[in-house]
XYZ file of C-alpha atoms in Angstrom:
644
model
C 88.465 -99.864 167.499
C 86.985 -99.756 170.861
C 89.158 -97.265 171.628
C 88.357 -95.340 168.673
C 85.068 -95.430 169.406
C 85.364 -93.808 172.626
C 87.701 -91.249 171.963
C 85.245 -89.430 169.030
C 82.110 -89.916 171.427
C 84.180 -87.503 173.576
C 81.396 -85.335 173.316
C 79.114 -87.510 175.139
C 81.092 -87.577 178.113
C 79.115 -85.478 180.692
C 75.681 -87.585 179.460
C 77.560 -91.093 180.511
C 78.803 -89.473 183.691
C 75.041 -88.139 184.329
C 73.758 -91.577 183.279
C 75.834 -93.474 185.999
C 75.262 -91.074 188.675
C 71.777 -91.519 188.045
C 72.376 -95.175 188.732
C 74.839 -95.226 191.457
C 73.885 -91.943 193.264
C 77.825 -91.147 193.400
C 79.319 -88.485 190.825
C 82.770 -89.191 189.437
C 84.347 -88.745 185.855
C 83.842 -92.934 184.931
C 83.731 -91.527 181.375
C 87.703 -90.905 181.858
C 87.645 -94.145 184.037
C 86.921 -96.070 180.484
C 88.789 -93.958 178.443
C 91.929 -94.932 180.486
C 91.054 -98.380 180.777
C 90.705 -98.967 176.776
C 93.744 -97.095 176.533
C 95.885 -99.519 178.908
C 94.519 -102.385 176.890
C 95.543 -100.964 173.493
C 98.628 -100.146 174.469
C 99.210 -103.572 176.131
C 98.041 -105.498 173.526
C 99.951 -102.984 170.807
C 103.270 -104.311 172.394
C 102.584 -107.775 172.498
C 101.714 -107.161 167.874
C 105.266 -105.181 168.191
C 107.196 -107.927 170.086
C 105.719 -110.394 168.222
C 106.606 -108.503 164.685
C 110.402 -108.179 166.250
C 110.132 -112.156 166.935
C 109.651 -112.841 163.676
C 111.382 -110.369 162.599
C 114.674 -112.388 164.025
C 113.280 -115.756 162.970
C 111.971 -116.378 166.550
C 109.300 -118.854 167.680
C 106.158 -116.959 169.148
C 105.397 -118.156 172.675
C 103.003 -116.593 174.680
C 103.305 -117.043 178.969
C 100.903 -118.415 180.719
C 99.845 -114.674 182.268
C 99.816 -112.921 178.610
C 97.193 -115.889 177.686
C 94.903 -115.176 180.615
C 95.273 -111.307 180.140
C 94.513 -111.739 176.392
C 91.436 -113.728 176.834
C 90.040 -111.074 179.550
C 91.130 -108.415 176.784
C 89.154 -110.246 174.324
C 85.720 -110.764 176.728
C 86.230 -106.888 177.996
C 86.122 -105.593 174.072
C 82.730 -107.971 173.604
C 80.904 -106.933 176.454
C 81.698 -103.329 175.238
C 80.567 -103.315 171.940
C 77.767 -105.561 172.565
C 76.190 -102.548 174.889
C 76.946 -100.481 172.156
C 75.512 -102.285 169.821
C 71.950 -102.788 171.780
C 71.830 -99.811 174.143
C 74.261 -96.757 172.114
C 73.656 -97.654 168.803
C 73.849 -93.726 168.091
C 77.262 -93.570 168.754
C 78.241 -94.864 165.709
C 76.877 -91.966 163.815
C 79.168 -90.130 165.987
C 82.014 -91.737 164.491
C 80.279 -91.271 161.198
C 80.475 -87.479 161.522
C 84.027 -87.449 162.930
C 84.917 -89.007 159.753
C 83.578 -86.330 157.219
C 85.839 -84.115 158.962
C 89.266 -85.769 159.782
C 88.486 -88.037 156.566
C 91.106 -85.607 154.349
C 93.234 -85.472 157.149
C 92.852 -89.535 158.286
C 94.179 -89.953 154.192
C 96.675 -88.398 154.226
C 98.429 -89.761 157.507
C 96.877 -93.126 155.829
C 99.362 -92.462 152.919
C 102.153 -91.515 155.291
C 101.562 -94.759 157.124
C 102.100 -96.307 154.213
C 105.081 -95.361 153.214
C 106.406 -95.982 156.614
C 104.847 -99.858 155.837
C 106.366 -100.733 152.638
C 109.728 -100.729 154.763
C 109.161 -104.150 155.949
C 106.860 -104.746 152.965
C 109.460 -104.343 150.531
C 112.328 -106.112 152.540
C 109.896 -109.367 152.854
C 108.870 -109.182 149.298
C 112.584 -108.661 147.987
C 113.621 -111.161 150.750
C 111.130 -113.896 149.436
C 111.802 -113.085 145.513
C 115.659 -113.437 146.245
C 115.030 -116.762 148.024
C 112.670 -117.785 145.453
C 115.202 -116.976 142.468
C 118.403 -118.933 145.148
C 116.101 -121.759 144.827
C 115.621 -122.016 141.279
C 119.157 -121.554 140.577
C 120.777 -124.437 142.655
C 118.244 -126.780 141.457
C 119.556 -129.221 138.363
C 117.647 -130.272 135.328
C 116.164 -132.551 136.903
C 115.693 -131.438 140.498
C 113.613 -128.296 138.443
C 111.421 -130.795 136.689
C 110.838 -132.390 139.977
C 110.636 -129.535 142.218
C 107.797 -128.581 139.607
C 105.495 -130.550 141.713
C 107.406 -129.697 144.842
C 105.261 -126.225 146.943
C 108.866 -125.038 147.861
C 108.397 -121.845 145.016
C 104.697 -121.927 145.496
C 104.513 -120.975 148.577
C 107.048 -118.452 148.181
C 105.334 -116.740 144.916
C 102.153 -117.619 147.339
C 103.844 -115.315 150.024
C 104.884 -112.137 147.736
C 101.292 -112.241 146.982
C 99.691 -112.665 149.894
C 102.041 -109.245 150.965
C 102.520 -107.147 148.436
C 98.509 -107.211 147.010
C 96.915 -106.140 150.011
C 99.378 -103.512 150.308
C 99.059 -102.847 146.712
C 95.165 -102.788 146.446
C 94.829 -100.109 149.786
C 97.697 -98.215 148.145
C 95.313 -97.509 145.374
C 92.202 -97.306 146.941
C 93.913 -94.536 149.245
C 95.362 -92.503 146.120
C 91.816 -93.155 144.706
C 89.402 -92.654 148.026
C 89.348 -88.492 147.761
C 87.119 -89.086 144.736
C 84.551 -90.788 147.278
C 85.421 -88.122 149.837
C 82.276 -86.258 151.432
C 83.130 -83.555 154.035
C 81.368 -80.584 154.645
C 84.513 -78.479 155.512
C 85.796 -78.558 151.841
C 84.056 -75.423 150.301
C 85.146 -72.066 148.867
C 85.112 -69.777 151.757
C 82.423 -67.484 150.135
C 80.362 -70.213 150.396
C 81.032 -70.972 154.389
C 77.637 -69.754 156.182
C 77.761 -67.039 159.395
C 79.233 -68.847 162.680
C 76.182 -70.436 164.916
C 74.212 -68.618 167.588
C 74.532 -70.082 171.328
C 72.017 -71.517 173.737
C 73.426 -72.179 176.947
C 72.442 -75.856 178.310
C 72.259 -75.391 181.469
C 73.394 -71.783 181.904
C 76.885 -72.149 181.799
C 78.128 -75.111 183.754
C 81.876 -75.400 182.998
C 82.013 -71.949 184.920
C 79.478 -71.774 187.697
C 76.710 -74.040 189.002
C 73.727 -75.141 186.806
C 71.248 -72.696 186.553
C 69.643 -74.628 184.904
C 68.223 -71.654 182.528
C 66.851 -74.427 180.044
C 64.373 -76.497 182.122
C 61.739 -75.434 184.191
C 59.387 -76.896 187.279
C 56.425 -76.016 188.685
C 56.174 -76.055 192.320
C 54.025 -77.323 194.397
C 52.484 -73.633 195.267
C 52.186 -72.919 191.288
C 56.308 -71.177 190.983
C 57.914 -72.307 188.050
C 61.509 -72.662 188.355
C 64.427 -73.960 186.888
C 65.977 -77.635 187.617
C 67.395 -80.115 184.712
C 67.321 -83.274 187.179
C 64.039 -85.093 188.135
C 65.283 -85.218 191.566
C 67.463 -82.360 193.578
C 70.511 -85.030 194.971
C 72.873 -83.742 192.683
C 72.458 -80.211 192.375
C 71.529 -79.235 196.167
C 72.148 -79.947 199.950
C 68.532 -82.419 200.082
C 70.469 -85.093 201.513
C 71.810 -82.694 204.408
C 68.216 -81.041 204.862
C 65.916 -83.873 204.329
C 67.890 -87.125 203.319
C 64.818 -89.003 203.071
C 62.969 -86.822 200.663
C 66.579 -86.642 198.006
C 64.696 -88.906 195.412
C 61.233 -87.196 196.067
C 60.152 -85.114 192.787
C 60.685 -81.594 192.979
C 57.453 -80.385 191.797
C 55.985 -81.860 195.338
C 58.285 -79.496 197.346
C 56.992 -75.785 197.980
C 59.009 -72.719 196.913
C 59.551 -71.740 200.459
C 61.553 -74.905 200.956
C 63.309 -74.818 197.592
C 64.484 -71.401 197.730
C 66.240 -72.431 201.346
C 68.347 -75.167 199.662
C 72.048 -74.607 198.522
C 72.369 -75.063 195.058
C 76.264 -74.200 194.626
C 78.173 -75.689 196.995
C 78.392 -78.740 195.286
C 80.164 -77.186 192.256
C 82.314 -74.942 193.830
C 83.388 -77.028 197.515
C 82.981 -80.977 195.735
C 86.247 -82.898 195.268
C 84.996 -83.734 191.465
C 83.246 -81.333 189.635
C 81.239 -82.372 186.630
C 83.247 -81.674 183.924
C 87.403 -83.114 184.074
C 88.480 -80.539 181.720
C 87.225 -77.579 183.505
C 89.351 -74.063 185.023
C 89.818 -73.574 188.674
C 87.512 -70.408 189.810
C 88.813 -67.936 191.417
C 88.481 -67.099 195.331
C 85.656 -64.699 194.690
C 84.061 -67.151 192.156
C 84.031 -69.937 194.163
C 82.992 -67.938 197.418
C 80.184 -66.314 195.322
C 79.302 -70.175 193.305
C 78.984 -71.374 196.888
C 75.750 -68.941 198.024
C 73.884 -69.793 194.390
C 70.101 -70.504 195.441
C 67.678 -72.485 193.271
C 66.729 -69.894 190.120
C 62.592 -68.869 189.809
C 61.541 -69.009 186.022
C 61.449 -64.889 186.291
C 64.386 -64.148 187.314
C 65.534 -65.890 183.452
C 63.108 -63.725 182.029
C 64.273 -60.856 183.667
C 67.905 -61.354 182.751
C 67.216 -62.308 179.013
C 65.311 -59.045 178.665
C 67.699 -56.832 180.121
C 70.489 -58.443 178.023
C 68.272 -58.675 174.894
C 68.962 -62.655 174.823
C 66.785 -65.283 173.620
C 65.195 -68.057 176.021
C 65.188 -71.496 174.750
C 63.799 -74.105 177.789
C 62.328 -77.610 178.066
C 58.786 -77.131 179.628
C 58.871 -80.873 182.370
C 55.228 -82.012 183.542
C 54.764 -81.902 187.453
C 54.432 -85.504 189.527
C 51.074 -87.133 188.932
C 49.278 -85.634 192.104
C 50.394 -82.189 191.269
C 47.075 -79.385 191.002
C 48.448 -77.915 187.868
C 48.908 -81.289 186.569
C 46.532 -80.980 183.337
C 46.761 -76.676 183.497
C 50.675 -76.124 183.857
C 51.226 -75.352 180.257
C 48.744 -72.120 180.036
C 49.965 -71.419 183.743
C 53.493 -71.232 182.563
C 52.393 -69.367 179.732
C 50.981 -66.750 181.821
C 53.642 -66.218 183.576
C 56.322 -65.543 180.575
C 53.737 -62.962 179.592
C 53.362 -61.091 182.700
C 56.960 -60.641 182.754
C 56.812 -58.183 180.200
C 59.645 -59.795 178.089
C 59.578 -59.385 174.151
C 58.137 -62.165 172.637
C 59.904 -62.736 170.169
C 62.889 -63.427 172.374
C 60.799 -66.926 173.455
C 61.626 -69.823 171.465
C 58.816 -72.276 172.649
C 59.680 -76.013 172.637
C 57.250 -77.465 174.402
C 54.723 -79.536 171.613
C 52.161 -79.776 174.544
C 48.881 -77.311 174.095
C 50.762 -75.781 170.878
C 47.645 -74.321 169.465
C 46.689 -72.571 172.766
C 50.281 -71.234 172.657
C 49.882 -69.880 169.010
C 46.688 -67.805 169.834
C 47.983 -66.888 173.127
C 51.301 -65.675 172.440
C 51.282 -65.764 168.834
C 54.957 -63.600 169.365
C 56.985 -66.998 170.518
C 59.210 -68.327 167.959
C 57.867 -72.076 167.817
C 60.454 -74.788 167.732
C 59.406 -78.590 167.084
C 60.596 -81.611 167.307
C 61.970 -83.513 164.003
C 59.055 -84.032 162.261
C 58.398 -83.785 158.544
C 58.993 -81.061 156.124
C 54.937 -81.160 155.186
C 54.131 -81.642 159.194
C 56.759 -78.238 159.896
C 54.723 -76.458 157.013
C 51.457 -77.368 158.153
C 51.681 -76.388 161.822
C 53.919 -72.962 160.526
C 56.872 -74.295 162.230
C 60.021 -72.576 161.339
C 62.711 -73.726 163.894
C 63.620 -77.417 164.635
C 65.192 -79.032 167.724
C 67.696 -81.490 166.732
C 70.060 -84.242 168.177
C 73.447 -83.729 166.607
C 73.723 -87.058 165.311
C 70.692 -86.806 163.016
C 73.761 -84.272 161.017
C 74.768 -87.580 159.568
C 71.972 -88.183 157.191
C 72.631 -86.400 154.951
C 73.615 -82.917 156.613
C 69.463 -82.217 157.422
C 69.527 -80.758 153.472
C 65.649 -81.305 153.047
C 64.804 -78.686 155.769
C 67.674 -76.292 154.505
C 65.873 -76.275 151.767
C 62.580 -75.728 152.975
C 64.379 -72.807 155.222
C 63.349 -74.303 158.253
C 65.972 -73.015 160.596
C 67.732 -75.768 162.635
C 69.186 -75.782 166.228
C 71.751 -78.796 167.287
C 72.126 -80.113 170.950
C 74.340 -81.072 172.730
C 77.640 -79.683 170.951
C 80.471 -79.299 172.982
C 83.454 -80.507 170.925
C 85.170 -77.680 168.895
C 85.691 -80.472 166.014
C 81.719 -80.786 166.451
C 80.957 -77.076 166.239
C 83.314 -76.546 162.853
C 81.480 -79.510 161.428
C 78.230 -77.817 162.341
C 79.587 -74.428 161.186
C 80.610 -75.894 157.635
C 76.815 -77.462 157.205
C 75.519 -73.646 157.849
C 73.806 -74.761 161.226
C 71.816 -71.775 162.801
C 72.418 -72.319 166.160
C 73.716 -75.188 168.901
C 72.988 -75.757 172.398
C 76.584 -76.124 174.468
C 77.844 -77.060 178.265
C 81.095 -75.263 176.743
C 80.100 -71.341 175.862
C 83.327 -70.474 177.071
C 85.287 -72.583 174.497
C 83.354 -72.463 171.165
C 82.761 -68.909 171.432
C 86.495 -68.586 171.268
C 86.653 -70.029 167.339
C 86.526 -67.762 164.741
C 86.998 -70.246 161.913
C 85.662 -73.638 161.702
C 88.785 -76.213 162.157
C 90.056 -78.422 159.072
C 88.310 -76.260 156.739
C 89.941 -76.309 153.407
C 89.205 -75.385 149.583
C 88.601 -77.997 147.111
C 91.630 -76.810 145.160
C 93.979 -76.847 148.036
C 92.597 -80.174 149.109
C 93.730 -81.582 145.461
C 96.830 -79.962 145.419
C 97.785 -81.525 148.767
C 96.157 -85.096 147.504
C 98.047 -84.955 144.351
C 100.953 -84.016 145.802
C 101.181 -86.769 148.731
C 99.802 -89.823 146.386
C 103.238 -88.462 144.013
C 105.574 -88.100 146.535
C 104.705 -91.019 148.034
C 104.869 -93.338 145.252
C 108.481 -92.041 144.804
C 108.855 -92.792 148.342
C 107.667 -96.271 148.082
C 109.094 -96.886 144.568
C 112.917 -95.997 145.955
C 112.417 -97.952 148.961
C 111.320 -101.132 146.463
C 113.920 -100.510 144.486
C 116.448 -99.547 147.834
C 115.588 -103.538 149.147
C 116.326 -104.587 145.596
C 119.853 -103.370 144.908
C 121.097 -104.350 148.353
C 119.779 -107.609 147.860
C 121.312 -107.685 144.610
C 124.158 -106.673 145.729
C 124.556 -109.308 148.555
C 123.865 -112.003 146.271
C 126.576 -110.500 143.834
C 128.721 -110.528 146.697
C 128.039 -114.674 147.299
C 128.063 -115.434 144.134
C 131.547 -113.934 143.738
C 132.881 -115.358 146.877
C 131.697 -118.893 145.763
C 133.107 -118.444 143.159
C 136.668 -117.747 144.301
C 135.880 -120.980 146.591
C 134.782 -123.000 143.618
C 138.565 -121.848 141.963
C 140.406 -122.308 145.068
C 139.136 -126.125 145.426
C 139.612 -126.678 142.032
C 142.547 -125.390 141.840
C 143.432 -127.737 145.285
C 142.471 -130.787 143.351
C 144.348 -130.019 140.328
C 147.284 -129.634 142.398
C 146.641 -132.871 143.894
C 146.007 -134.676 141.097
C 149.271 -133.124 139.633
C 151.182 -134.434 142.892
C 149.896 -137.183 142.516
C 151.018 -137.490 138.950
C 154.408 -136.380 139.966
C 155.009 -139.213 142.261
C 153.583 -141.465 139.903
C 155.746 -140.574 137.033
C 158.571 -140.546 139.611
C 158.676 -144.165 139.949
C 158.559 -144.743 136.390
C 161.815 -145.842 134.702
C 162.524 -143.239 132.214
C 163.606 -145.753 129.065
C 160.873 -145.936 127.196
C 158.780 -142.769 127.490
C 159.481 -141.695 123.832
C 158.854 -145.192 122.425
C 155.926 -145.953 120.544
C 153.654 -148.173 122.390
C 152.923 -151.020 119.983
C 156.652 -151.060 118.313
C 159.175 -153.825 119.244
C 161.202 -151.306 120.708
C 158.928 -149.976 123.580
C 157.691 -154.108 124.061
C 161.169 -155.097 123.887
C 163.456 -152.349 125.213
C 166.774 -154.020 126.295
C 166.528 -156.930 122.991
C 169.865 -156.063 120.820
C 168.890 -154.952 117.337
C 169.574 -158.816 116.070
C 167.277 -160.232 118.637
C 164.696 -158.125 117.391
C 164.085 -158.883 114.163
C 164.572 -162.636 115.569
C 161.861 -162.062 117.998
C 161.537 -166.405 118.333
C 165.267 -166.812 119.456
C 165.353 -169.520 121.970
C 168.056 -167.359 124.168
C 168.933 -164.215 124.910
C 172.447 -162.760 124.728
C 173.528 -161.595 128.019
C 174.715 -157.319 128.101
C 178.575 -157.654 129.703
C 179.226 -156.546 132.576
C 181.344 -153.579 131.632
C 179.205 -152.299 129.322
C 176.441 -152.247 132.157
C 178.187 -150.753 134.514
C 178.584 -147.567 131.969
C 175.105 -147.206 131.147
C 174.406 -147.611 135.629
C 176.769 -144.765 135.856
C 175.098 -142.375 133.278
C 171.874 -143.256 134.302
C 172.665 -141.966 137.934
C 173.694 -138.766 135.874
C 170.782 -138.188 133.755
C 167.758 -136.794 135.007
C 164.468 -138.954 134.723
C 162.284 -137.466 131.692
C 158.923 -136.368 131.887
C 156.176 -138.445 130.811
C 154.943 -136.946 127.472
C 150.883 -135.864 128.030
C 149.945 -137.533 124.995
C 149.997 -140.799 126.078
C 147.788 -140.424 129.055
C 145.292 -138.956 126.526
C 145.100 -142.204 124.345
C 142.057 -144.248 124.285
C 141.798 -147.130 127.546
C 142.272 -149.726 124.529
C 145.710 -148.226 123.070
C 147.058 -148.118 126.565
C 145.978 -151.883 127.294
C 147.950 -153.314 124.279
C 151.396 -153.432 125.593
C 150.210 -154.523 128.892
C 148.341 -157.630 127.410
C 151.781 -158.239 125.187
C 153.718 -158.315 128.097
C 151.083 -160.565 129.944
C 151.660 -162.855 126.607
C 155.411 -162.529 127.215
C 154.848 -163.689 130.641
C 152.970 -167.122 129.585
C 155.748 -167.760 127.567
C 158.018 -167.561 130.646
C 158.551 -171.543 130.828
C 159.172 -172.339 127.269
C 161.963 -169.561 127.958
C 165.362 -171.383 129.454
C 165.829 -169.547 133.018
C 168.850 -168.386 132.458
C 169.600 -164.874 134.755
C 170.345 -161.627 132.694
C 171.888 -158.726 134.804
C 171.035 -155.478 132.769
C 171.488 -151.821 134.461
C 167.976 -151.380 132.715
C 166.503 -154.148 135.110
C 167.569 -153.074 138.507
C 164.926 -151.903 140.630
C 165.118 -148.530 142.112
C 165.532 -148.257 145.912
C 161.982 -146.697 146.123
C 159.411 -148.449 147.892
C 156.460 -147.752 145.296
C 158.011 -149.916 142.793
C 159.450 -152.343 145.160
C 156.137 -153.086 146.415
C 154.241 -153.091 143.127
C 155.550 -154.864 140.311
C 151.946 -154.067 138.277
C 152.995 -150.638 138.064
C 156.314 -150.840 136.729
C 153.775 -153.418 133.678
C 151.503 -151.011 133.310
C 153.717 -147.416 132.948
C 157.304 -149.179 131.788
C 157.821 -152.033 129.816
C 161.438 -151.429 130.009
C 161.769 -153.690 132.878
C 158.801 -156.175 131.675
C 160.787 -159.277 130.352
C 163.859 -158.474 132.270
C 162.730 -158.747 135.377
C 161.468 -162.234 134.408
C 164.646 -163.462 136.177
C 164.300 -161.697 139.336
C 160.768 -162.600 139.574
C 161.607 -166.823 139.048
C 164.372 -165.743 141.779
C 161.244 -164.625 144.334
C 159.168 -167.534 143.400
């Protein structure tokens, strides 16, 4: 801002550099000294905002050096002590700024719109970024973990987040599309309406191309010869300090002609190391040879000039020092002169407010020009011209005394963005350091129709909203599309582990099943046959025999040999699916079977059907062979006694 500030009070430049000199009694272009410094700190502290945006940009903590602190905090007391001398001794200035904002304000919206487009880049990636987080969220949570993270921030402050970035940049979105109805510039007219470019006073002469004149204020001498000098002292503008060096602050009105006319007053301009304007054009050998002989100018040799050119004569009439003869008289003696110089009178536009009514019936020819007084004060004292700071342009573009066609004359304009905005408010005439440049334009700059100006609005707000809207919706399908792209892969993860712990659990099965003897699988679980495999069909329906028959050993070695040949059934899937309680019932009737081991005689029984396998599973676990065969439940009663 501070930055700002100084760049559009551009125009003030040569007053500042004046104002210092006056202080310091050295001349140098400190105007361009603080315009370089405020630039060095913008751009420093520009690329600590753009490091820290690409910090957390990559998720990065922000950690400032020790240096960057210190530098910071002088940054921050710099930009204070600034603005609080602008705020207490330039207060003005900001109606400067005012006035370069009716004219760039069409032009400061529309790169406002572009700047937004190039903003919702990151806008819409956080926003898109935070909604797809925000919907990750609420799909891993459970039930329950939703009704619990209900009182949880976690979405909160995610929802709180969108907000907090997409409605600012939503609300100055529309109050940029929206602003050119609030709009007030002066250079949006039709052209028939655009009044004739402003006339020219030189302030100064012309000082960007020669030394000062000074054709704008005028002295009187100590001998009673008005001439021309702006300063109150001659240090600047002359060789004093080589001539007399004690007499450079003296006032010049207590120095005779004879001794003024013998001073230099052009070396300084033409032979000085800094001249007092930064932007101006090298002279030539001949100028600066002929710059370097320029003598202090006498009040008639003006007069002279302006009437052989037909120009009019604008000047600033200064009082002599206190002990000056002509101190009370040096209005009517000044007067006196002008008219013995035979110049047109009408060519005089008198400033001066002092004696006015002695001027009037005196040299009732002279154009009067006041002060900014009132409208009723102008018409009273038949005042038709006005004198006016630039900055006054502000309220309200001076419209009361257009329309009392009081004729108005701006100083000090030397900025061509100045001169178009006084051009555009039908300004009369400006006093300029820089003739050279604003007599150059032939158009006022930014000037536009009202029509064009809406086409171009229109047009921007539409094409950017498209712009905005596809980069939105740009952020949104590639998010979209990445989360498509997890979702998918998780799920083929999701199938490949289930699919892993189906095959283990099948494995598993497998090796289960494989120690199973393979008698019985078919058997219903709660007949005699699957409790009782290897009982004969008489034993069965004796089921309280006291003994058992024993197989012979023939016959046993048959069914050994055909077992070896047979392969080992599958067991069927519906008996896995039975209810826990089914499945327990031949268990518990073999456990009953076992309690009735003693009242049982011991007697061995060798069946093929009773052999254990040589695996290890169902040598080392008898409960499994109870639990998925009862083939071997009562016949391996014997081999059990055996072990006990």
């Amino acid at each position: 801002l501070l930055l700002f500030v100084w760049i559009e009070s551009s125009n003030e430049y040569n007053g500042f550099n004046w104002v210092i000199f006056l202080g310091t009694g050295y001349w140098f272009f400190w105007s361009i000294v603080l315009l370089s410094f405020f630039g060095i700190l913008t751009a420093y502290t520009a690329l600590l905002l753009v490091l820290g945006f690409l910090l957390c940009w990559e998720g990065r903590e922000l950690s400032l050096h020790w240096c960057h602190k210190i530098l910071i905090l002088l940054v921050l007391l710099t930009c204070s002590f600034f603005f609080w001398i602008l705020f207490t001794y330039w207060k003005d200035r900001w109606l400067t700024v005012g006035l370069s904002l009716q004219i760039f304000a069409p032009y400061m919206h529309l790169g406002s719109i572009s700047m937004m487009v190039l903003l919702s880049w990151p806008v819409a990636f956080y926003v898109i970024h935070l909604e797809g987080e925000a919907r990750i969220r609420r799909h891993q949570m459970t039930f329950y973990e939703r009704k619990r993270k209900k009182r949880c921030a976690v979405l909160t402050k995610l929802r709180a987040l969108q907000v907090a970035i997409g409605l600012p940049f939503c609300l100055i979105l529309l109050s940029l599309y929206l602003i050119p109805l609030g709009i007030y510039s002066p250079c949006i007219q039709e052209k028939d309406e655009l009044g004739p470019k402003p006339s020219f006073f030189g302030h100064r002469g012309a000082p960007m191309l020669g030394p000062e004149n000074t054709m704008i204020d005028v002295h009187i001498s100590n001998d009673d010869v008005p001439f021309l000098m702006h300063d109150n002292n001659l240090r600047r503008t002359t060789n004093i300090k080589e001539v007399k060096p004690n007499a450079s602050f003296t006032h010049p009105s207590l120095f005779d002609w004879s001794f003024l006319s013998t001073l230099n007053a052009g070396r300084w301009f033409s032979h000085s190391r800094f001249k007092p304007f930064y932007h101006m054009k090298p002279l030539s050998e001949a100028d600066r040879e002929k710059a370097g002989n320029q003598k202090i100018p006498k009040l008639t040799d003006l007069l002279q000039l302006a009437q052989k050119e037909k120009k009019f004569v604008i000047f600033d009439l200064n009082g002599p020092a206190p002990k000056h003869f002509h101190r009370s008289s040096y209005v009517r003696h000044v007067v006196r002169v002008i008219l013995d110089s035979r110049i047109e009178q009408h060519l005089i536009f008198w400033l001066p407010h002092t004696d006015r009514q002695y001027v009037k019936k005196r040299a009732p020819g002279f154009q009067q020009v006041s002060q900014l007084f009132s409208v009723e004060h102008l018409a009273k004292e038949n005042i038709s011209r006005v004198n006016v700071d630039y900055k006054r342009l502000f309220y309200n573009g001076l419209r009361e005394y257009k329309a009392a066609n009081i004729s108005i004359n701006l100083y000090i304009i030397n900025e061509p963005w100045l001169f178009s905005l006084a051009w555009c408010s039908r300004i009369q005439s400006v006093t300029t350091d820089n003739i050279q440049v604003l007599n150059k334009i032939n158009h006022p700059y930014y000037f536009m129709t009202p029509n064009f100006y809406m086409f171009i609005w229109i047009l921007m707000d539409c094409v950017s909203a498209v712009f905005i809207v596809a980069i939105f919706y740009f952020h949104w399908w590639r998010k979209s599309k990445k989360e498509t792209l997890l979702k998918s892969s998780s799920t083929v993860t999701e199938s490949q582990s289930t699919n892993l712990q189906k095959g283990k659990r099948q494995s598993q099965k497998a090796s289960n099943l494989s120690m199973e003897p393979p008698t019985r699988v078919r058997e219903i679980p709660w007949t005699h046959t699957a409790h009782y495999p290897s009982l004969t069909r008489s034993i069965r329906k004796q089921p309280h025999s006291s003994h058992f028959p024993v197989v012979p050993e023939k016959k046993a070695r048959q069914q050994e040999s055909v077992k070896e040949t047979v392969k080992k059934p599958m067991v069927h899937k519906d008996y896995f699916r039975q209810p826990l309680s089914t499945r327990e019932a031949p268990f518990q009737n073999t456990l009953s079977a076992l309690e009735a081991r003693e009242r049982i005689s011991p007697t061995e029984i060798s069946h093929p059907k009773t052999q254990p396998e040589k695996l290890p599973a169902v040598e080392s676990s008898e409960e499994s062979s109870l639990i998925y065969s009862t083939t071997s439940s009562l016949f391996s009663l014997g081999i059990s006694s055996k072990k006990d």
